mmCIF file of C-alpha atoms in Angstrom:
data_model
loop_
_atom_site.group_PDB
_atom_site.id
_atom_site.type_symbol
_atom_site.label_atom_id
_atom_site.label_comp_id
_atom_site.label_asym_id
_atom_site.label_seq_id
_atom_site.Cartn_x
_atom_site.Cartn_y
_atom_site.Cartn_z
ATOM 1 C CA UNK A 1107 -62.077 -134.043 -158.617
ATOM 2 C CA UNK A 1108 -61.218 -131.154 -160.455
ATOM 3 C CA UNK A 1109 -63.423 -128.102 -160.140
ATOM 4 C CA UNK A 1110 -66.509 -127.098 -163.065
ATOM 5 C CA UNK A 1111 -64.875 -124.424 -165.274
ATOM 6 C CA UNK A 1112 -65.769 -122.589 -168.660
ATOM 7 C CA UNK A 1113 -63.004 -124.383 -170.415
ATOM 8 C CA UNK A 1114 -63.032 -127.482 -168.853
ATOM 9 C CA UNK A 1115 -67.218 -127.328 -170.034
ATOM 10 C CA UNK A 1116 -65.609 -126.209 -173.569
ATOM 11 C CA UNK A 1117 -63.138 -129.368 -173.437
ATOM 12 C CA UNK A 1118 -66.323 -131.489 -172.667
ATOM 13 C CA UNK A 1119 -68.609 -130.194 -175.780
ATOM 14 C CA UNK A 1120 -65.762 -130.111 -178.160
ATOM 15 C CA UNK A 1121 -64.621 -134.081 -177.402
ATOM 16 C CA UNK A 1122 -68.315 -135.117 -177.767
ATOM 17 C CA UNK A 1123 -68.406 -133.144 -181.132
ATOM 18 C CA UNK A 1124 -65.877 -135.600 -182.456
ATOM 19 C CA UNK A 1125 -67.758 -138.895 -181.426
ATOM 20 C CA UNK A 1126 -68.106 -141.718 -183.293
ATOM 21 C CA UNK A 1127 -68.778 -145.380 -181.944
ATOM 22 C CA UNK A 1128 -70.331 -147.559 -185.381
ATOM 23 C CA UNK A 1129 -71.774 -150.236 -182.451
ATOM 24 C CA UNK A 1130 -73.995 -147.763 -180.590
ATOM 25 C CA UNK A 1131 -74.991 -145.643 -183.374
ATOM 26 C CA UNK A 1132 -76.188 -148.539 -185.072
ATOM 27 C CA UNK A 1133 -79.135 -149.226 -181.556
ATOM 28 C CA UNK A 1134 -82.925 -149.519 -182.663
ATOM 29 C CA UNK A 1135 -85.840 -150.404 -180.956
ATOM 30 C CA UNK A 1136 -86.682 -153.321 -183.121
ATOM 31 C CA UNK A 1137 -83.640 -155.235 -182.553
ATOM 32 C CA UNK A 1138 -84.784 -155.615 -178.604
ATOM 33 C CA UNK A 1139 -88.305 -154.592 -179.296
ATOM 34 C CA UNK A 1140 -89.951 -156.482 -181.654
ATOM 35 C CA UNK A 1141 -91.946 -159.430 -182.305
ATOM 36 C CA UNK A 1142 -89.254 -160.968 -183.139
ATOM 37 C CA UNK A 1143 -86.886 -160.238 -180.285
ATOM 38 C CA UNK A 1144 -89.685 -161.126 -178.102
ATOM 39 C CA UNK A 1145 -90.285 -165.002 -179.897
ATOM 40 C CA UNK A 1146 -92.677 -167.227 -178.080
ATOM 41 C CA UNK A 1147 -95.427 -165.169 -175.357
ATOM 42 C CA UNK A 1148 -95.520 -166.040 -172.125
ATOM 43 C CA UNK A 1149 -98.103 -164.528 -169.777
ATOM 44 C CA UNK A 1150 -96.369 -162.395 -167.521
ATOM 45 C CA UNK A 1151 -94.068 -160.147 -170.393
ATOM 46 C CA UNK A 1152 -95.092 -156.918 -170.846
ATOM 47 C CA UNK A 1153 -94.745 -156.752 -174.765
ATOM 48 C CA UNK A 1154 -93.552 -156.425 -177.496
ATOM 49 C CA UNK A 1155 -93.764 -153.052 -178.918
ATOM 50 C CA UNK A 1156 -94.795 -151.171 -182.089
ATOM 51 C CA UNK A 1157 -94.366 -147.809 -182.968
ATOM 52 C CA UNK A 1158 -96.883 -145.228 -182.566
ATOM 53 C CA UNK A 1159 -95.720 -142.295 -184.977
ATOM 54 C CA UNK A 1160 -98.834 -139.983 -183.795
ATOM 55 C CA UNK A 1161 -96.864 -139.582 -180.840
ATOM 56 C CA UNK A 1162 -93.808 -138.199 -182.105
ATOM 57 C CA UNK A 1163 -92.120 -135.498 -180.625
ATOM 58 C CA UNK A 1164 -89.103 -132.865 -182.783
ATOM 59 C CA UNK A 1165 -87.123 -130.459 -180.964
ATOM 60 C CA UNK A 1166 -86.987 -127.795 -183.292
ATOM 61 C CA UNK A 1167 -84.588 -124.922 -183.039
ATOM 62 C CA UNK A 1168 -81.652 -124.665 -180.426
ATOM 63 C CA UNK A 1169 -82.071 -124.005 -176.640
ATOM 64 C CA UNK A 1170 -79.883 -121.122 -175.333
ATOM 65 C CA UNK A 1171 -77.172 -122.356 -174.018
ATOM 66 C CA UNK A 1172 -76.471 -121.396 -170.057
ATOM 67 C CA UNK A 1173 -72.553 -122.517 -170.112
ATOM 68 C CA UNK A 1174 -71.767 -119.909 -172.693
ATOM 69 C CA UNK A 1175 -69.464 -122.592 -174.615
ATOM 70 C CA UNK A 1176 -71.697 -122.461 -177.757
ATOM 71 C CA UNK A 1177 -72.875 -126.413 -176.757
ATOM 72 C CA UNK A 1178 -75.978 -127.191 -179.471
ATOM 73 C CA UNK A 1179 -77.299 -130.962 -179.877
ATOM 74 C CA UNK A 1180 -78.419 -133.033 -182.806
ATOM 75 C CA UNK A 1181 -79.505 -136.327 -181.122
ATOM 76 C CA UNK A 1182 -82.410 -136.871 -178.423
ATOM 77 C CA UNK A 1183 -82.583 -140.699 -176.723
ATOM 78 C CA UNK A 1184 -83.018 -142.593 -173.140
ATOM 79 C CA UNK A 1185 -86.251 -140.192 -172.302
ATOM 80 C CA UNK A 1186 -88.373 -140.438 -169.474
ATOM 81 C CA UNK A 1187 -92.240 -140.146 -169.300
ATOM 82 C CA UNK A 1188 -94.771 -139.170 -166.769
ATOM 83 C CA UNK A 1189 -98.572 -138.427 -166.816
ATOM 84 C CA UNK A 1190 -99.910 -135.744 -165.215
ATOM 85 C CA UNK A 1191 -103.609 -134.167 -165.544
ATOM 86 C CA UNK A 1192 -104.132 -136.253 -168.192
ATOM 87 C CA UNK A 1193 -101.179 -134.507 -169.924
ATOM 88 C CA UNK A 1194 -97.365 -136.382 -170.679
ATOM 89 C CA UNK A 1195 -94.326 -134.906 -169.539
ATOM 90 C CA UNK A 1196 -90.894 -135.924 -171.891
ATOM 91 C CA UNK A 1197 -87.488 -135.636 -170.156
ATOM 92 C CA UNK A 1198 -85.074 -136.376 -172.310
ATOM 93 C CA UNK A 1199 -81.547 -136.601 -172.811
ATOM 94 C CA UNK A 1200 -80.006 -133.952 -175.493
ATOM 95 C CA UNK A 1201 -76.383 -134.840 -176.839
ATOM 96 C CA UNK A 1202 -74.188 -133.586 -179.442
ATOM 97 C CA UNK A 1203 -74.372 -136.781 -181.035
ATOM 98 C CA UNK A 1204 -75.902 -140.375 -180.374
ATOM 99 C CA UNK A 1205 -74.826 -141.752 -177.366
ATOM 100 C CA UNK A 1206 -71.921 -139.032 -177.005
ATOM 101 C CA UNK A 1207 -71.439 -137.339 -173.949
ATOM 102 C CA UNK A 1208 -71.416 -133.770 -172.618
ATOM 103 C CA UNK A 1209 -75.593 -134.372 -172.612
ATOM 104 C CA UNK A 1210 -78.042 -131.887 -171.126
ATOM 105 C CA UNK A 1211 -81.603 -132.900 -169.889
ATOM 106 C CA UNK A 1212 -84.826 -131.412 -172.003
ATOM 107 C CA UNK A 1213 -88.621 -131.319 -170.916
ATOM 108 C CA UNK A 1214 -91.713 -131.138 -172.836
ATOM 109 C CA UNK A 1215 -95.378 -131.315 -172.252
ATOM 110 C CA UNK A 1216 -98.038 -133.276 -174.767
ATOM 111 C CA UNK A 1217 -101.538 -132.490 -174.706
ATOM 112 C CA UNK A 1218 -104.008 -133.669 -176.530
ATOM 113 C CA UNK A 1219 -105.559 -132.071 -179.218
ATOM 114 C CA UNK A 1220 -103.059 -129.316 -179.082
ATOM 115 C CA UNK A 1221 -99.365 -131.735 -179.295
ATOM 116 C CA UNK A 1222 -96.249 -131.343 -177.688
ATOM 117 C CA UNK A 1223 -94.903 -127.794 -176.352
ATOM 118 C CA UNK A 1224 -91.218 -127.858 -175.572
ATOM 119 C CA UNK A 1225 -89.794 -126.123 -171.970
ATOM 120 C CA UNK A 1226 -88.551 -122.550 -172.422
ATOM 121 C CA UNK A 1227 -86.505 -123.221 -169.685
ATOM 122 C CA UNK A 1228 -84.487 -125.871 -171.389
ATOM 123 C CA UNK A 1229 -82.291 -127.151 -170.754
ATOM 124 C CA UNK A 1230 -83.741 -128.341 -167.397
ATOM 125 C CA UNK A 1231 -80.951 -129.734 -165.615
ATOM 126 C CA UNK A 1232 -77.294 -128.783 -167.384
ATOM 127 C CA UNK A 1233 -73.372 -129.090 -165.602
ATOM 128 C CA UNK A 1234 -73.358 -126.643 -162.851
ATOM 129 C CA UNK A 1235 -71.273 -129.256 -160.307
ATOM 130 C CA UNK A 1236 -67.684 -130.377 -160.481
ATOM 131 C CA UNK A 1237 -68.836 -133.982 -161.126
ATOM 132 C CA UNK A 1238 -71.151 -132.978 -164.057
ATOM 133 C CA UNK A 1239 -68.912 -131.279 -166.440
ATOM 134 C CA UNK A 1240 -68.655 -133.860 -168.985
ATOM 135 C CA UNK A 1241 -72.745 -133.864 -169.128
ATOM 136 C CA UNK A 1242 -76.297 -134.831 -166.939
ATOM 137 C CA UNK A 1243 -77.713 -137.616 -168.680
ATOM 138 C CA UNK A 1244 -80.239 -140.386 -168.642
ATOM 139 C CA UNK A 1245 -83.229 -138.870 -166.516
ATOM 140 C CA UNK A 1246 -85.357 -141.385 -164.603
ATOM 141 C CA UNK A 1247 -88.487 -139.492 -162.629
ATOM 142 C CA UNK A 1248 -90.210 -141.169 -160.120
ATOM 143 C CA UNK A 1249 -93.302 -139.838 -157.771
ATOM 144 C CA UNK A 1250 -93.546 -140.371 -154.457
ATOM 145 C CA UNK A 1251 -96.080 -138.947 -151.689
ATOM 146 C CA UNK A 1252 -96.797 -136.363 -154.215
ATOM 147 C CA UNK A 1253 -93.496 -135.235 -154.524
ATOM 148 C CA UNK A 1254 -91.291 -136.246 -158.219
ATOM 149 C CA UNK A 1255 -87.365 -137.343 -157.891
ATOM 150 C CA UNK A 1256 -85.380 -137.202 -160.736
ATOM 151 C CA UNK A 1257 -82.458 -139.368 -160.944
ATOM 152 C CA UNK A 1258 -79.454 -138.578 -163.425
ATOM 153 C CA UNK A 1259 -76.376 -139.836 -164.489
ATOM 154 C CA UNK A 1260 -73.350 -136.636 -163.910
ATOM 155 C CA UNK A 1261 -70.494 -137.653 -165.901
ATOM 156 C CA UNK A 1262 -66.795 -136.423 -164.991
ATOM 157 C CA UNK A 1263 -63.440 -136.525 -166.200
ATOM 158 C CA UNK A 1264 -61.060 -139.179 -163.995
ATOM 159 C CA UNK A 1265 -57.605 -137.824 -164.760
ATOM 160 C CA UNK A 1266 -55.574 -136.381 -161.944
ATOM 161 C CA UNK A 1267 -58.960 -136.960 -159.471
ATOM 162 C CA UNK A 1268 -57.660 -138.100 -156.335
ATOM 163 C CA UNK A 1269 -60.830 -140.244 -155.689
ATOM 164 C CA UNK A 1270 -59.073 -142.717 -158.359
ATOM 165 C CA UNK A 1271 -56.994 -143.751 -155.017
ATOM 166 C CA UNK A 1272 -59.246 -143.512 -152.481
ATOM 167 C CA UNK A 1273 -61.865 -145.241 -153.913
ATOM 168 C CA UNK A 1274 -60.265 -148.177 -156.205
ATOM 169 C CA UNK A 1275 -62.977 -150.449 -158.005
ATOM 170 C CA UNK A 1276 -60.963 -153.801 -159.018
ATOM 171 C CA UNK A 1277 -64.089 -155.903 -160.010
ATOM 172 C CA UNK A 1278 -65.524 -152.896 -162.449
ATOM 173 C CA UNK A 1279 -62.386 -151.324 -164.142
ATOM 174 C CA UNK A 1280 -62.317 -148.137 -164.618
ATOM 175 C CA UNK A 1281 -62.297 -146.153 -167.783
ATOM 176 C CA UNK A 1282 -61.716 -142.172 -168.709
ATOM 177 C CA UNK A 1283 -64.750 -141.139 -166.987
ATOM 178 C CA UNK A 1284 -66.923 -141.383 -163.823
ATOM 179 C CA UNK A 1285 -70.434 -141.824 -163.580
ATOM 180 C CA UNK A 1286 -72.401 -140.602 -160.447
ATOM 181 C CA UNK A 1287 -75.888 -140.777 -159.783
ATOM 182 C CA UNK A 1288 -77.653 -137.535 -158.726
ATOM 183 C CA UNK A 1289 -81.031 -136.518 -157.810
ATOM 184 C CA UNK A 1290 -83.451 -133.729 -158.020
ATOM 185 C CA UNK A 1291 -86.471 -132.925 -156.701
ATOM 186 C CA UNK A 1292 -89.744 -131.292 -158.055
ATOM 187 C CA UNK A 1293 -93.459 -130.554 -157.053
ATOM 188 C CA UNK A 1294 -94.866 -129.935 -160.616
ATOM 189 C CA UNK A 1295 -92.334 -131.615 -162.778
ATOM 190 C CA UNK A 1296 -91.641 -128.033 -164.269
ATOM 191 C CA UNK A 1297 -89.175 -126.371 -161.433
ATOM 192 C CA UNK A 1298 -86.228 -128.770 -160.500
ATOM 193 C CA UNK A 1299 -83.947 -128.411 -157.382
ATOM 194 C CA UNK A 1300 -80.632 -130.300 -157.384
ATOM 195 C CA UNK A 1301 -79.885 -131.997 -154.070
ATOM 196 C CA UNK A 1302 -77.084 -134.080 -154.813
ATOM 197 C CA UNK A 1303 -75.193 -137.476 -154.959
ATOM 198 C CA UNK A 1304 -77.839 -140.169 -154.551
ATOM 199 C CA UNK A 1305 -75.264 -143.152 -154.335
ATOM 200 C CA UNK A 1306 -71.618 -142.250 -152.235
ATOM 201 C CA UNK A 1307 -68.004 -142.982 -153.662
ATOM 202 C CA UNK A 1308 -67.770 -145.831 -150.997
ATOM 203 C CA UNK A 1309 -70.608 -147.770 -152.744
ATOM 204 C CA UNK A 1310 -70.299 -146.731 -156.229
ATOM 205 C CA UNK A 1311 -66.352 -146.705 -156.321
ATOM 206 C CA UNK A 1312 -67.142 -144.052 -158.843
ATOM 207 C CA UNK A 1313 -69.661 -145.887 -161.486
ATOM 208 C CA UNK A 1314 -72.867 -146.596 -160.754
ATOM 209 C CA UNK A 1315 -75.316 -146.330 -163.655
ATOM 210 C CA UNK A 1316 -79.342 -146.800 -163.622
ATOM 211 C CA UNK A 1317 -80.888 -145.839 -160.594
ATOM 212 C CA UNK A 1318 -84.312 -148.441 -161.280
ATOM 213 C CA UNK A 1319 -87.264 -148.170 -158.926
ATOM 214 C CA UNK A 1320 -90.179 -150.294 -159.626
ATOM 215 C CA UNK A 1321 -93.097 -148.338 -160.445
ATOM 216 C CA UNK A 1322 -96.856 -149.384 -160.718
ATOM 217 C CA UNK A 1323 -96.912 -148.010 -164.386
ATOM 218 C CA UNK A 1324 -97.630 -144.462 -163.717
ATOM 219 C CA UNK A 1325 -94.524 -143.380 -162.384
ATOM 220 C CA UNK A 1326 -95.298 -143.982 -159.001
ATOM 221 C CA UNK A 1327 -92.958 -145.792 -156.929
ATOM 222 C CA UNK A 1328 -93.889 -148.540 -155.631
ATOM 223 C CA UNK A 1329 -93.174 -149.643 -152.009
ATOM 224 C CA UNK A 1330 -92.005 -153.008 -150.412
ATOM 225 C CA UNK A 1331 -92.781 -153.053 -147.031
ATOM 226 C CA UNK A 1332 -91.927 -149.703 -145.481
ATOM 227 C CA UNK A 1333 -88.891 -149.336 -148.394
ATOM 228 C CA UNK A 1334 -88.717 -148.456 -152.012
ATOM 229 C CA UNK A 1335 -86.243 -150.048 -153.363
ATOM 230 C CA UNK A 1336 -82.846 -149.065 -156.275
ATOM 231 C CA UNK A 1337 -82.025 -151.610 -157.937
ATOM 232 C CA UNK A 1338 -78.340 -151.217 -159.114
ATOM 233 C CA UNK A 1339 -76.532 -153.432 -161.371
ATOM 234 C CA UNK A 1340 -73.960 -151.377 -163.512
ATOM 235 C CA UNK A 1341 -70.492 -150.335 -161.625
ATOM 236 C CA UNK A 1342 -70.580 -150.817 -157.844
ATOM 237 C CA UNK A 1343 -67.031 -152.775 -158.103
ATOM 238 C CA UNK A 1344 -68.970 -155.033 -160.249
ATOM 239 C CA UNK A 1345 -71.333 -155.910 -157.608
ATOM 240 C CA UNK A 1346 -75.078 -156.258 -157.584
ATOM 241 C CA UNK A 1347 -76.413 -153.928 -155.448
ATOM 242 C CA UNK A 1348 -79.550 -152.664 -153.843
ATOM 243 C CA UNK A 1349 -80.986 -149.300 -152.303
ATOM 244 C CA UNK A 1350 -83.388 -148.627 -149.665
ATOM 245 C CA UNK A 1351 -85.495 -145.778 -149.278
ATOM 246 C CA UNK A 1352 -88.155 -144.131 -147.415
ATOM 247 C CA UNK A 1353 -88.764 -141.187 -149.207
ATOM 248 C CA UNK A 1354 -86.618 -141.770 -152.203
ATOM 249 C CA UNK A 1355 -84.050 -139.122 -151.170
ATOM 250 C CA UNK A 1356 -82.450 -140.861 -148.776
ATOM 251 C CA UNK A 1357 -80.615 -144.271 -149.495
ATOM 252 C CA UNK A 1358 -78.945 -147.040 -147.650
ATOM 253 C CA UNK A 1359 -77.150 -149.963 -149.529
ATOM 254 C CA UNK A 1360 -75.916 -153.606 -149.460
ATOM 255 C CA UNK A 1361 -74.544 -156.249 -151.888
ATOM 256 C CA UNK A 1362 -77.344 -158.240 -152.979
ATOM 257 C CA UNK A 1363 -77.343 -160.410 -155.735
ATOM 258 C CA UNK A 1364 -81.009 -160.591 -157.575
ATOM 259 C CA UNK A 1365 -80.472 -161.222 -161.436
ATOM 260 C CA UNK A 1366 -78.406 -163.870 -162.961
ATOM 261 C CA UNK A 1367 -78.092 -164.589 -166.689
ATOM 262 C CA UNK A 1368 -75.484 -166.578 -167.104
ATOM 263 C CA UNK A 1369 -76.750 -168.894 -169.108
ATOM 264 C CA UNK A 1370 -77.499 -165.945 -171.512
ATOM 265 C CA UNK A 1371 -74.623 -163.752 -171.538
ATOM 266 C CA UNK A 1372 -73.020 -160.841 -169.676
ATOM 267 C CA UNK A 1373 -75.568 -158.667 -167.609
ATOM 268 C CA UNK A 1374 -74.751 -154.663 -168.840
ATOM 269 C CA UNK A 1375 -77.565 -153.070 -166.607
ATOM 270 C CA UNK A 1376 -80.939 -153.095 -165.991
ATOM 271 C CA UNK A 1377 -82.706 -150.333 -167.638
ATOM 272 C CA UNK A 1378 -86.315 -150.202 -165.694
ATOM 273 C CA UNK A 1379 -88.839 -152.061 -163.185
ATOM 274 C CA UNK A 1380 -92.531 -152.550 -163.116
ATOM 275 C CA UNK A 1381 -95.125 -154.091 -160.512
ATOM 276 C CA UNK A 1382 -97.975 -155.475 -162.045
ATOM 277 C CA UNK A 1383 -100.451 -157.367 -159.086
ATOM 278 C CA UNK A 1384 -98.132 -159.783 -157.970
ATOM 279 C CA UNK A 1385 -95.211 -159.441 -160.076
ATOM 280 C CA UNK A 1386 -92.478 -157.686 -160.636
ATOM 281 C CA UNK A 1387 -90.735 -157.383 -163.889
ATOM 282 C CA UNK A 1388 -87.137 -156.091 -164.319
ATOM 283 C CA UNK A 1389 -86.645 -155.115 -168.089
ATOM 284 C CA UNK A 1390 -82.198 -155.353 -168.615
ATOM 285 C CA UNK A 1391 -80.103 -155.297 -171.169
ATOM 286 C CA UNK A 1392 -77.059 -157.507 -171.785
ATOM 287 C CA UNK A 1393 -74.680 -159.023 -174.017
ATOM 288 C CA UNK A 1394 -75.175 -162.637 -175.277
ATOM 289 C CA UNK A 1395 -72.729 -165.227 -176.045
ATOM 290 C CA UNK A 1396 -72.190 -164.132 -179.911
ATOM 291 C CA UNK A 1397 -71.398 -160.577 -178.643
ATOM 292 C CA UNK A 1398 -74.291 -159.177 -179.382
ATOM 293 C CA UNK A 1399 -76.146 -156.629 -177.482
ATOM 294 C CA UNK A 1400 -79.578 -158.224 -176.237
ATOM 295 C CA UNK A 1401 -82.382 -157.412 -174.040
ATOM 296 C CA UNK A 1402 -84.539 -159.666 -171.846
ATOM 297 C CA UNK A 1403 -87.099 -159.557 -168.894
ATOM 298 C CA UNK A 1404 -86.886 -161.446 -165.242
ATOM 299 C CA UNK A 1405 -90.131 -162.296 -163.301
ATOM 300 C CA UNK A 1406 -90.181 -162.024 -159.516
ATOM 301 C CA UNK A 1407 -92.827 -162.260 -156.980
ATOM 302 C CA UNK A 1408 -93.476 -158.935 -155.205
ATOM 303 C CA UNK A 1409 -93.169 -160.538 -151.706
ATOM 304 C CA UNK A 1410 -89.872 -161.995 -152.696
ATOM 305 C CA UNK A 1411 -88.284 -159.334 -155.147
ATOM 306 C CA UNK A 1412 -84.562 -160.792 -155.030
ATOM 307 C CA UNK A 1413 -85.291 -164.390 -156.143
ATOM 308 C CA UNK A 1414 -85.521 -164.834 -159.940
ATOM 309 C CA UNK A 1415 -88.000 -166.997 -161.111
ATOM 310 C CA UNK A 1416 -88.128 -166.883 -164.970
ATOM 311 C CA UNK A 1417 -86.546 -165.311 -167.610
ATOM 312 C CA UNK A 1418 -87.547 -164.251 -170.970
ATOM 313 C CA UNK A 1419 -86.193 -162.639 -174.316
ATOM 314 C CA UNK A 1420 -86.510 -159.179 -175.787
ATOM 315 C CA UNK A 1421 -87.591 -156.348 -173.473
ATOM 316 C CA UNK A 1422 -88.155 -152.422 -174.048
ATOM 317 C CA UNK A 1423 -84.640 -150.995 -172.411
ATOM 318 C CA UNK A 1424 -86.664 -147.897 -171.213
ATOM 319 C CA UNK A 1425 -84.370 -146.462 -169.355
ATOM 320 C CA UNK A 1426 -86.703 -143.904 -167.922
ATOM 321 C CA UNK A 1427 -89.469 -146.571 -167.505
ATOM 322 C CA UNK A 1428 -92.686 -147.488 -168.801
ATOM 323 C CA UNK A 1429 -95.855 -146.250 -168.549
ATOM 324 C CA UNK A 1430 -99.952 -147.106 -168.813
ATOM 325 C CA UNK A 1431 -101.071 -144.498 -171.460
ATOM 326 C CA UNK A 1432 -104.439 -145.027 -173.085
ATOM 327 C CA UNK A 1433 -104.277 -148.830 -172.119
ATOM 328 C CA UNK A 1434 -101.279 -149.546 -173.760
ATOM 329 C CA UNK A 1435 -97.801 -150.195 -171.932
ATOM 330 C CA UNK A 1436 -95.447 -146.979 -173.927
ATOM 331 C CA UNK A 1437 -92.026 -145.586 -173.715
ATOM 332 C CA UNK A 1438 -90.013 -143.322 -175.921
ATOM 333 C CA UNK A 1439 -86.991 -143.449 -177.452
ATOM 334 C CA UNK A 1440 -84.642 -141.654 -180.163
ATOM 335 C CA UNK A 1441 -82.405 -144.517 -181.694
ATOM 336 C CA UNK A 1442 -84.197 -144.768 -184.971
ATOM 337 C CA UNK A 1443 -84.268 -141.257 -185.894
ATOM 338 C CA UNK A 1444 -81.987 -140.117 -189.122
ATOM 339 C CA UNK A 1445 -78.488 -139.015 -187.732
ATOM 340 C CA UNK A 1446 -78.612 -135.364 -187.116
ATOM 341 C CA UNK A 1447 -82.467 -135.306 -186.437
ATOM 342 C CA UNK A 1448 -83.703 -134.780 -182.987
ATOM 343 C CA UNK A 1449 -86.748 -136.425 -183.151
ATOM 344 C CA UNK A 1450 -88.161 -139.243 -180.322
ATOM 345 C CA UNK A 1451 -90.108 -141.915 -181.552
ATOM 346 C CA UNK A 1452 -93.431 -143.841 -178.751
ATOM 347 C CA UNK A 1453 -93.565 -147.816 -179.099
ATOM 348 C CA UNK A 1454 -97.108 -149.065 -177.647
ATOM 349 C CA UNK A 1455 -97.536 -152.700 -176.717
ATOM 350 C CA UNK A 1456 -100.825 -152.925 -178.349
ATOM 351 C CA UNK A 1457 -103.803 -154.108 -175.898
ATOM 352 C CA UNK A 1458 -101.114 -153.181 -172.632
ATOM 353 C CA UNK A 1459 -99.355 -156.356 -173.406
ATOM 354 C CA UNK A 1460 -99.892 -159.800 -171.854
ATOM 355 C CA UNK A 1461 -98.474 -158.337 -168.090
ATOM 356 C CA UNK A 1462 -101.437 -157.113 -166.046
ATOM 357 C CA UNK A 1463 -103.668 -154.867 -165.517
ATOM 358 C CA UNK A 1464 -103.122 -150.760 -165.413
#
């Protein structure tokens, strides 16, 4: 791995400043989101989702930027959202354009009756390590015996990186870039301390995307038995994985296969997991037989979280999660807005959906 530099940072902003990919530019929520996507109810989905446009948040003006390489953004998307005092906190993913890289991670505080106040700090977490120069992405906060982990996707360049050879990763193929999993740690959701690589090389083989704990709907992580458990299903030599945790810092892992949609399509990766009594939903999105990009849900029992028992169509893809917020289930996410408008749009499943109580 080649070491963090000002022009390798420069190299980074100025590639993702020339992005253009018509399939992923052309996500929205309603096309895994909606009624529609959703079709027939059964009891245990937690959906589907309308939007809530009181709730929107705009990042207005441009955050200094600490990298002195002139990086701005114009797209916001794949947000995470935790309650706290009765107040939400947004972290959110800033790019230079949809789904480009060389991201930065944004926070903002709603409260209500007064609306959402944006971090002076921002950016929150931005490259500082070698394996994060071509952008932190994707936040996914979790709490935990009052302490808050954030998990992140660091993004590096794999030319010339002699971990290419050392760690080879036949059953996921590699492209240009690696994709690490990182963590940081919090006690107020406000001041952020990186501690590192959450998954090693010799597990990852340099790609492993999504790091999904199940959560009771507030963010909190939920335990099974004496572990919390990481669900990982993106990278990982193309093996289903899973993490175990007692204090979400510190992982172990093993193959372990616990989703299979074969009769669907291709799995891509599961974007979030909730508990709700005595099941366990994982929300995942994947690519059906037409070649279309798809979501869907899986239903477990919390005593047995590895064997599926049903699956269902359309799903939320919240990447960072949802949440309980005024009775509804809610997450956030910045597909729909107008290109070059950093706005981030709330979708409520009206009533909390059919999945539970919160």
């Amino acid at each position: 791995m080649q070491p963090i530099s000002t022009q390798r940072l420069r190299d980074s902003y100025e590639d993702a400043e020339r992005h253009s990919n018509e399939k992923t530019a052309a996500l929205t929520v309603a096309q895994f989101s909606s009624a529609e996507a959703f079709g027939e109810p059964v009891d245990w989905m937690i959906g589907p989702f309308e939007r809530d446009d009181s709730l929107t948040f705009r990042l207005e003006g441009q955050w200094d930027d600490p990298t002195g390489v002139g990086w701005t953004s114009s797209s916001l998307f794949n947000p995470t959202l935790m309650e706290r005092d009765g107040r939400l906190h947004l972290f959110y993913r800033a790019s230079p354009r949809k789904e480009s890289l060389a991201s930065r991670i944004g926070h903002a505080v709603y409260t209500p009756g007064a609306g959402w106040s944006d971090d002076a700090a921002n950016p929150l977490i931005f490259p500082t390590d070698d394996d994060e120069v071509w952008g932190c992405e994707d936040p996914k906060v979790y709490e935990a015996d009052g302490r808050y982990v954030m998990f992140y996707n660091g993004i590096w360049p794999l030319a010339g990186a002699e971990e290419a050879e050392r760690y080879p990763s036949p059953g996921w193929p590699l492209g240009e870039v690696g994709c690490d999993i990182r963590m940081a740690i919090s006690d107020d959701l406000e001041a952020w301390e990186k501690v590192g690589l959450a998954v090693p090389y010799a597990v990852s083989r340099l790609w492993a995307k999504g790091a999904v704990v199940a959560t009771d709907g507030r963010g909190n992580a939920v335990r099974f038995g004496e572990h919390y458990l990481m669900f990982l299903s993106e990278g990982c030599d193309g093996v289903l994985t899973v993490g175990r945790s007692t204090d979400l810092v510190h992982w172990t892992f093993e193959p372990q296969p616990y989703l299979d949609i074969s009769e669907w399509g291709s799995l891509h990766e599961v974007a979030c997991a909730v508990v709700t009594g005595d099941t366990l939903v994982l929300d995942f999105f994947y690519r059906d037989r037409e070649g279309e990009f798809a979501a869907g849900q899986a239903r477990y029992a919390v005593v047995d979280p590895f064997t599926q028992l049903q699956l269902h169509r359309g799903g939320s893809l919240a990447w960072g999660g949802l949440i309980r917020w005024q009775g509804d289930w809610m997450f956030a996410q910045g597909w729909d807005a107008p290109a070059g408008d950093r706005e981030l749009y709330f979708y409520r499943s009206p009533g909390g959906g059919s999945s539970g109580t919160g």
